[in-house]
Coordinates of C-alpha atoms in Angstrom, one line a residue:
M9 CA -0.1 0.1 -0.1
L10 CA 1.4 3.5 -0.9
C11 CA 0.7 7.0 0.8
R12 CA 1.3 10.4 -0.4
L13 CA 3.6 12.5 1.3
G14 CA 4.7 16.3 -0.4
G15 CA 3.9 15.1 -3.5
R16 CA 5.7 11.8 -3.4
W17 CA 4.3 8.3 -3.2
L18 CA 6.1 6.4 -0.4
R19 CA 5.9 2.8 0.7
P20 CA 5.2 2.7 4.3
L21 CA 8.0 0.3 6.8
P22 CA 6.9 -2.8 7.4
V23 CA 5.4 -3.5 10.9
L24 CA 7.6 -5.5 13.2
Q25 CA 5.7 -8.4 14.8
H26 CA 5.5 -8.7 18.4
G27 CA 8.7 -9.1 20.4
A28 CA 10.6 -8.5 16.9
R29 CA 12.2 -5.3 18.3
D30 CA 13.6 -7.1 20.8
R31 CA 15.7 -9.4 18.9
P32 CA 19.5 -8.7 17.6
L33 CA 19.2 -8.1 13.4
A34 CA 20.6 -11.2 11.9
P35 CA 23.8 -10.4 9.9
T36 CA 23.9 -9.8 6.4
S37 CA 26.1 -11.7 3.7
T38 CA 29.5 -9.8 2.7
G39 CA 29.7 -11.7 -0.5
G40 CA 32.7 -13.8 1.0
I41 CA 34.9 -10.4 2.2
K42 CA 37.1 -11.4 5.1
H43 CA 36.5 -9.6 8.4
S44 CA 39.5 -8.9 10.5
A45 CA 39.3 -9.8 14.2
L46 CA 39.9 -6.4 15.5
P47 CA 38.9 -5.1 18.9
V48 CA 35.4 -3.5 19.5
W49 CA 36.9 -0.1 20.0
A50 CA 39.2 -0.3 16.8
V51 CA 36.0 -0.4 14.5
A52 CA 33.2 1.1 16.7
S53 CA 34.0 4.7 15.5
V54 CA 33.4 4.0 12.0
S55 CA 30.0 3.3 12.3
A56 CA 29.5 5.9 15.1
G57 CA 26.1 7.8 14.5
G58 CA 24.3 11.0 14.6
S59 CA 26.5 14.5 15.3
G60 CA 26.3 14.4 18.7
G61 CA 27.5 10.8 19.4
P62 CA 30.6 9.9 21.1
G63 CA 32.1 9.1 17.7
S64 CA 31.2 11.9 15.6
W65 CA 34.6 13.9 16.3
Y66 CA 36.4 10.7 14.8
E67 CA 34.2 10.3 12.1
A68 CA 34.7 14.0 10.8
L69 CA 38.1 13.3 11.0
A70 CA 37.9 9.9 9.0
T71 CA 35.9 11.3 6.2
S72 CA 37.6 14.9 6.3
A73 CA 39.5 16.0 3.1
P74 CA 43.0 15.8 4.3
V75 CA 42.3 12.2 5.2
H76 CA 40.6 11.6 1.9
G77 CA 43.3 13.0 0.0
T78 CA 45.7 10.8 1.6
E79 CA 44.0 7.9 0.9
E80 CA 43.6 8.9 -2.6
V81 CA 47.9 9.3 -2.6
L82 CA 47.7 5.7 -1.0
L83 CA 45.6 4.3 -3.9
G84 CA 47.5 6.2 -6.5
V85 CA 50.8 4.5 -5.7
H86 CA 49.4 1.0 -5.4
T87 CA 47.8 1.5 -8.9
V88 CA 50.6 2.9 -10.7
T89 CA 53.3 0.5 -9.1
G90 CA 51.3 -2.5 -9.2
L91 CA 53.0 -3.3 -6.0
P92 CA 51.6 -5.1 -3.0
W93 CA 50.1 -3.1 -0.4
W94 CA 53.0 -4.2 2.4
A95 CA 55.3 -2.7 -0.3
C96 CA 52.9 0.4 -1.2
I97 CA 52.5 1.5 2.3
S98 CA 56.5 1.5 2.7
L99 CA 57.2 3.2 -0.4
T100 CA 54.8 6.2 0.6
T101 CA 56.2 6.4 3.8
V102 CA 59.6 6.6 2.3
A103 CA 58.4 9.2 -0.1
L104 CA 56.7 11.2 2.1
R105 CA 59.3 11.3 4.8
G106 CA 62.2 12.2 2.1
A107 CA 60.3 14.9 0.3
V108 CA 58.7 16.5 3.2
T109 CA 60.0 15.9 6.4
L110 CA 63.8 15.6 5.7
P111 CA 64.1 19.0 3.9
L112 CA 62.1 20.8 7.1
A113 CA 64.4 18.5 9.5
A114 CA 67.4 20.3 7.6
Y115 CA 65.5 23.5 7.9
Q116 CA 65.3 22.6 11.7
H117 CA 69.0 22.1 12.1
Y118 CA 70.1 25.3 10.2
I119 CA 67.8 27.6 12.3
L120 CA 68.9 25.8 15.4
A121 CA 72.7 26.2 14.0
K122 CA 72.3 29.9 13.8
V123 CA 70.5 30.4 17.5
E124 CA 73.6 28.1 19.0
N125 CA 76.1 30.7 17.1
L126 CA 74.1 33.6 18.7
Q127 CA 74.9 32.2 22.4
P128 CA 78.0 33.9 23.0
E129 CA 76.7 37.3 21.4
I130 CA 73.6 36.7 24.1
K131 CA 75.6 36.3 26.8
N132 CA 77.8 39.4 26.0
I133 CA 74.8 41.4 25.7
A134 CA 73.3 39.7 28.9
R135 CA 76.5 41.0 30.9
H136 CA 76.6 44.5 29.7
L137 CA 72.8 44.8 30.1
N138 CA 73.2 43.7 33.9
Q139 CA 75.8 46.2 34.8
E140 CA 73.9 49.2 33.2
V141 CA 70.4 48.4 35.0
A142 CA 72.5 47.6 38.1
V143 CA 73.8 51.4 37.7
R144 CA 70.5 52.5 36.8
A145 CA 68.9 51.0 39.7
N146 CA 71.3 52.4 42.0
Q147 CA 71.0 55.8 40.7
L148 CA 67.1 55.9 40.7
R149 CA 66.8 53.5 43.8
W150 CA 64.8 50.9 42.0
S151 CA 63.7 47.8 44.0
K152 CA 65.2 44.5 43.2
R153 CA 61.8 43.5 41.6
V154 CA 61.9 46.6 39.3
A155 CA 65.7 46.0 38.4
R156 CA 64.9 42.7 37.3
L157 CA 61.7 43.2 35.3
T158 CA 63.6 46.0 33.5
Y159 CA 66.5 43.8 32.6
L160 CA 64.1 41.0 31.5
K161 CA 62.0 43.2 29.4
N162 CA 65.4 44.6 27.7
M163 CA 66.8 41.3 27.3
R164 CA 63.8 40.1 25.5
R165 CA 63.6 43.1 23.4
L166 CA 67.6 42.7 22.5
V167 CA 67.7 39.1 21.9
S168 CA 64.4 39.6 19.5
K169 CA 66.5 42.1 17.5
L170 CA 69.4 39.5 16.9
Y171 CA 66.6 36.7 16.1
V172 CA 65.3 39.2 13.6
R173 CA 68.8 40.4 12.2
D174 CA 69.8 36.8 11.6
N175 CA 66.6 35.4 10.5
C176 CA 66.1 32.3 12.8
H177 CA 63.8 32.6 15.5
P178 CA 63.5 29.6 17.7
F179 CA 60.0 29.1 16.7
K180 CA 60.7 28.5 13.1
A181 CA 62.3 25.4 14.3
T182 CA 59.0 24.2 15.4
V183 CA 57.7 23.8 11.3
L184 CA 58.7 20.0 11.5
V185 CA 56.4 19.1 14.4
W186 CA 53.3 21.0 12.7
I187 CA 53.8 19.3 9.7
Q188 CA 55.1 15.8 10.7
F189 CA 52.6 15.0 13.2
P190 CA 49.3 15.9 11.2
M191 CA 50.9 13.8 8.4
W192 CA 51.2 11.1 10.6
I193 CA 47.4 11.4 12.1
F194 CA 46.1 11.5 8.6
M195 CA 48.0 8.6 7.1
S196 CA 47.2 6.3 10.0
V197 CA 43.6 7.4 9.8
A198 CA 43.8 6.5 6.1
L199 CA 45.1 3.1 7.1
R200 CA 42.4 2.4 9.3
N201 CA 39.7 3.3 7.0
F202 CA 41.4 0.8 4.6
S203 CA 41.7 -1.6 7.4
T204 CA 38.1 -1.6 8.6
G205 CA 36.7 -1.6 5.3
A206 CA 35.0 2.2 5.4
T207 CA 36.9 3.0 2.3
H208 CA 36.0 1.5 -1.1
S209 CA 37.4 2.0 -4.9
E210 CA 36.0 1.5 -8.2
G211 CA 33.4 -1.5 -6.9
F212 CA 36.3 -3.3 -4.9
S213 CA 37.2 -3.4 -1.2
V214 CA 40.6 -2.4 -0.3
Q215 CA 40.1 -4.2 2.9
E216 CA 39.7 -7.7 0.8
Q217 CA 43.5 -6.5 -0.8
L218 CA 45.0 -5.7 2.5
A219 CA 43.7 -9.3 3.9
T220 CA 46.0 -10.8 1.3
D221 CA 48.6 -8.3 0.7
G222 CA 51.0 -8.8 3.9
I223 CA 54.4 -10.3 4.0
L224 CA 56.5 -12.7 6.5
W225 CA 54.5 -13.2 9.7
F226 CA 52.0 -10.6 9.1
P227 CA 50.0 -11.9 6.0
D228 CA 47.0 -9.8 6.7
L229 CA 47.3 -6.2 7.2
T230 CA 43.9 -5.7 8.5
A231 CA 44.5 -8.2 11.6
L232 CA 46.5 -7.7 14.9
D233 CA 50.3 -8.8 15.1
S234 CA 49.8 -11.5 17.4
T235 CA 53.5 -11.9 17.6
W236 CA 54.0 -8.5 19.0
I237 CA 57.0 -8.2 16.8
L238 CA 55.9 -4.9 14.6
P239 CA 54.9 -3.2 17.9
I240 CA 57.7 -4.0 19.8
S241 CA 59.9 -3.1 16.9
V242 CA 58.1 0.6 17.0
G243 CA 58.9 0.8 20.7
I244 CA 62.2 0.1 20.4
I245 CA 63.5 2.2 17.1
N246 CA 61.5 5.2 19.0
L247 CA 63.3 4.6 22.0
L248 CA 66.7 4.7 19.9
I249 CA 65.7 7.8 18.6
V250 CA 65.2 9.3 22.0
E251 CA 68.3 8.4 23.4
I252 CA 70.3 9.8 20.1
F253 CA 68.7 12.8 20.7
A254 CA 69.8 12.6 25.0
L255 CA 73.3 11.5 23.9
Q256 CA 74.0 14.5 21.8
K257 CA 72.8 16.8 24.5
I258 CA 75.2 17.6 27.1
G259 CA 74.2 19.4 30.2
M260 CA 70.3 19.6 29.5
S261 CA 68.1 21.9 31.5
R262 CA 65.6 20.2 33.9
F263 CA 62.6 20.8 31.4
Q264 CA 64.7 18.9 29.0
T265 CA 65.3 16.1 31.1
Y266 CA 61.6 15.7 32.1
I267 CA 60.6 16.1 28.1
T268 CA 63.3 13.3 27.5
Y269 CA 61.6 11.0 30.5
F270 CA 58.0 12.3 29.1
V271 CA 59.0 11.0 25.1
R272 CA 60.6 7.5 26.7
A273 CA 57.1 7.1 28.7
V274 CA 55.2 7.5 25.3
S275 CA 57.6 5.2 23.3
V276 CA 57.1 2.6 25.9
L277 CA 53.2 3.0 25.6
M278 CA 53.3 2.8 22.2
I279 CA 53.9 -0.8 22.2
P280 CA 50.9 -1.8 23.6
V281 CA 49.0 0.7 21.7
A282 CA 50.4 -0.8 18.2
A283 CA 49.5 -4.0 19.3
T284 CA 45.5 -3.1 19.2
V285 CA 45.6 -2.0 15.8
P286 CA 45.7 -3.1 12.1
S287 CA 49.2 -4.5 11.3
S288 CA 49.0 -1.7 8.3
I289 CA 48.9 1.0 10.8
V290 CA 51.9 -0.4 12.7
L291 CA 53.8 -1.3 9.3
Y292 CA 53.4 2.4 8.8
W293 CA 54.3 3.7 12.4
L294 CA 57.4 1.3 11.8
C295 CA 58.5 2.4 8.4
S296 CA 58.0 6.1 9.8
S297 CA 60.3 5.6 12.7
L298 CA 63.0 3.9 11.0
M299 CA 62.8 7.0 8.5
G300 CA 63.2 9.2 11.6
L301 CA 66.1 7.4 12.7
S302 CA 67.7 7.5 9.3
Q303 CA 66.9 11.2 9.0
N304 CA 68.4 11.8 12.7
L305 CA 71.6 9.9 11.7
L306 CA 72.0 11.7 8.1
L307 CA 71.6 14.9 9.8
R308 CA 74.7 14.2 11.9
S309 CA 76.8 13.6 9.0
P310 CA 79.3 16.8 8.2
R311 CA 79.0 16.6 4.3
F312 CA 75.4 16.4 4.5
R313 CA 75.1 19.2 6.7
Q314 CA 77.4 21.0 4.4
L315 CA 75.5 20.1 1.5
C316 CA 72.3 21.8 3.1
R317 CA 74.6 24.7 4.2
I318 CA 73.8 24.1 7.9
P319 CA 76.2 26.3 9.6
L320 CA 79.2 25.4 11.5
T321 CA 78.7 25.4 15.5
K322 CA 81.2 24.6 18.4
S323 CA 79.5 21.6 19.5
D324 CA 79.9 19.7 15.7
S325 CA 82.3 17.3 15.5
D326 CA 84.0 15.6 12.7
T327 CA 83.6 12.1 13.7
P328 CA 80.0 12.2 14.9
Y329 CA 79.3 8.6 14.6
K330 CA 82.5 7.6 16.2
D331 CA 81.4 9.9 19.0
L332 CA 77.8 8.5 19.4
F333 CA 78.9 5.0 19.3
A334 CA 81.4 5.9 22.3
A335 CA 78.8 8.0 24.3
F336 CA 76.3 5.2 23.7
Y337 CA 79.2 2.3 24.9
A338 CA 79.7 4.6 28.0
K339 CA 76.2 4.9 29.0
F340 CA 74.5 1.5 28.3
I341 CA 77.6 -1.0 27.9
S342 CA 80.7 -0.2 30.4
K343 CA 78.2 0.4 33.4
K344 CA 77.4 -3.2 33.2

């Protein structure tokens, strides 16, 4: 029976039999598509409902333009190269890190080197300004608080002038973080969409392909890594990056020490987190961390730094890798 509503003929919804609304809906056939055994929380937000639901923020992110663009890049690489998905994920990661984050990391080192070279001049200015403020405080009978505020205000102004003069404000060194972290998020969400079946392309399910395009001990990229080899590898590589950073910093401030401990804790916590997401995401995290480690070591090379026109500093070494190994040996091996 049809009913008329707003000029259109609509078929009424079928009436549920008594007790039917209390019974769960029967699962529908998916045409043989293989579903991965992911935790409930790992796929719940993909089907989260209305705009006010708890998964609405993630759904907005998962369907956003940057994530969609990332999916198109991955699909494009897969289509052009014809490689299996494990190789496409690795290749895309290497390409993005090499084309985007490596130049930004070199620029970061360029800015930090210029800031480091300004330190002797800054110390000289601080010494002279301290003397001038002391003389003026004695003449005008300023309190210690007024004298200190005057010193800090003028010191900030003079240092800012130096940064402008040499075009090396330290905030410019943070541009790497503002680009790398969102890129990491978009890639992770795009791969999650692929692995949970939320993305289709030209009629075929990417999830189906991921389920058979793994390698070695993780042939199914939509499933978890039950061996924990990938998650543990991610944690170890991230810890190595943190330790290399810590070894090259002599006389770290208390704040830098706290940050180092915090990043170490995050690196360890990433292991159980990585064990609860599809292997495709963990593979991306591992490739990204390996590229980060390689990038960190490459930027220690005097020849590469010279190629990138990074200024020489007093802390630079002619044998950086030998010094790094010696510091690593002294800290972790000789003490045992």
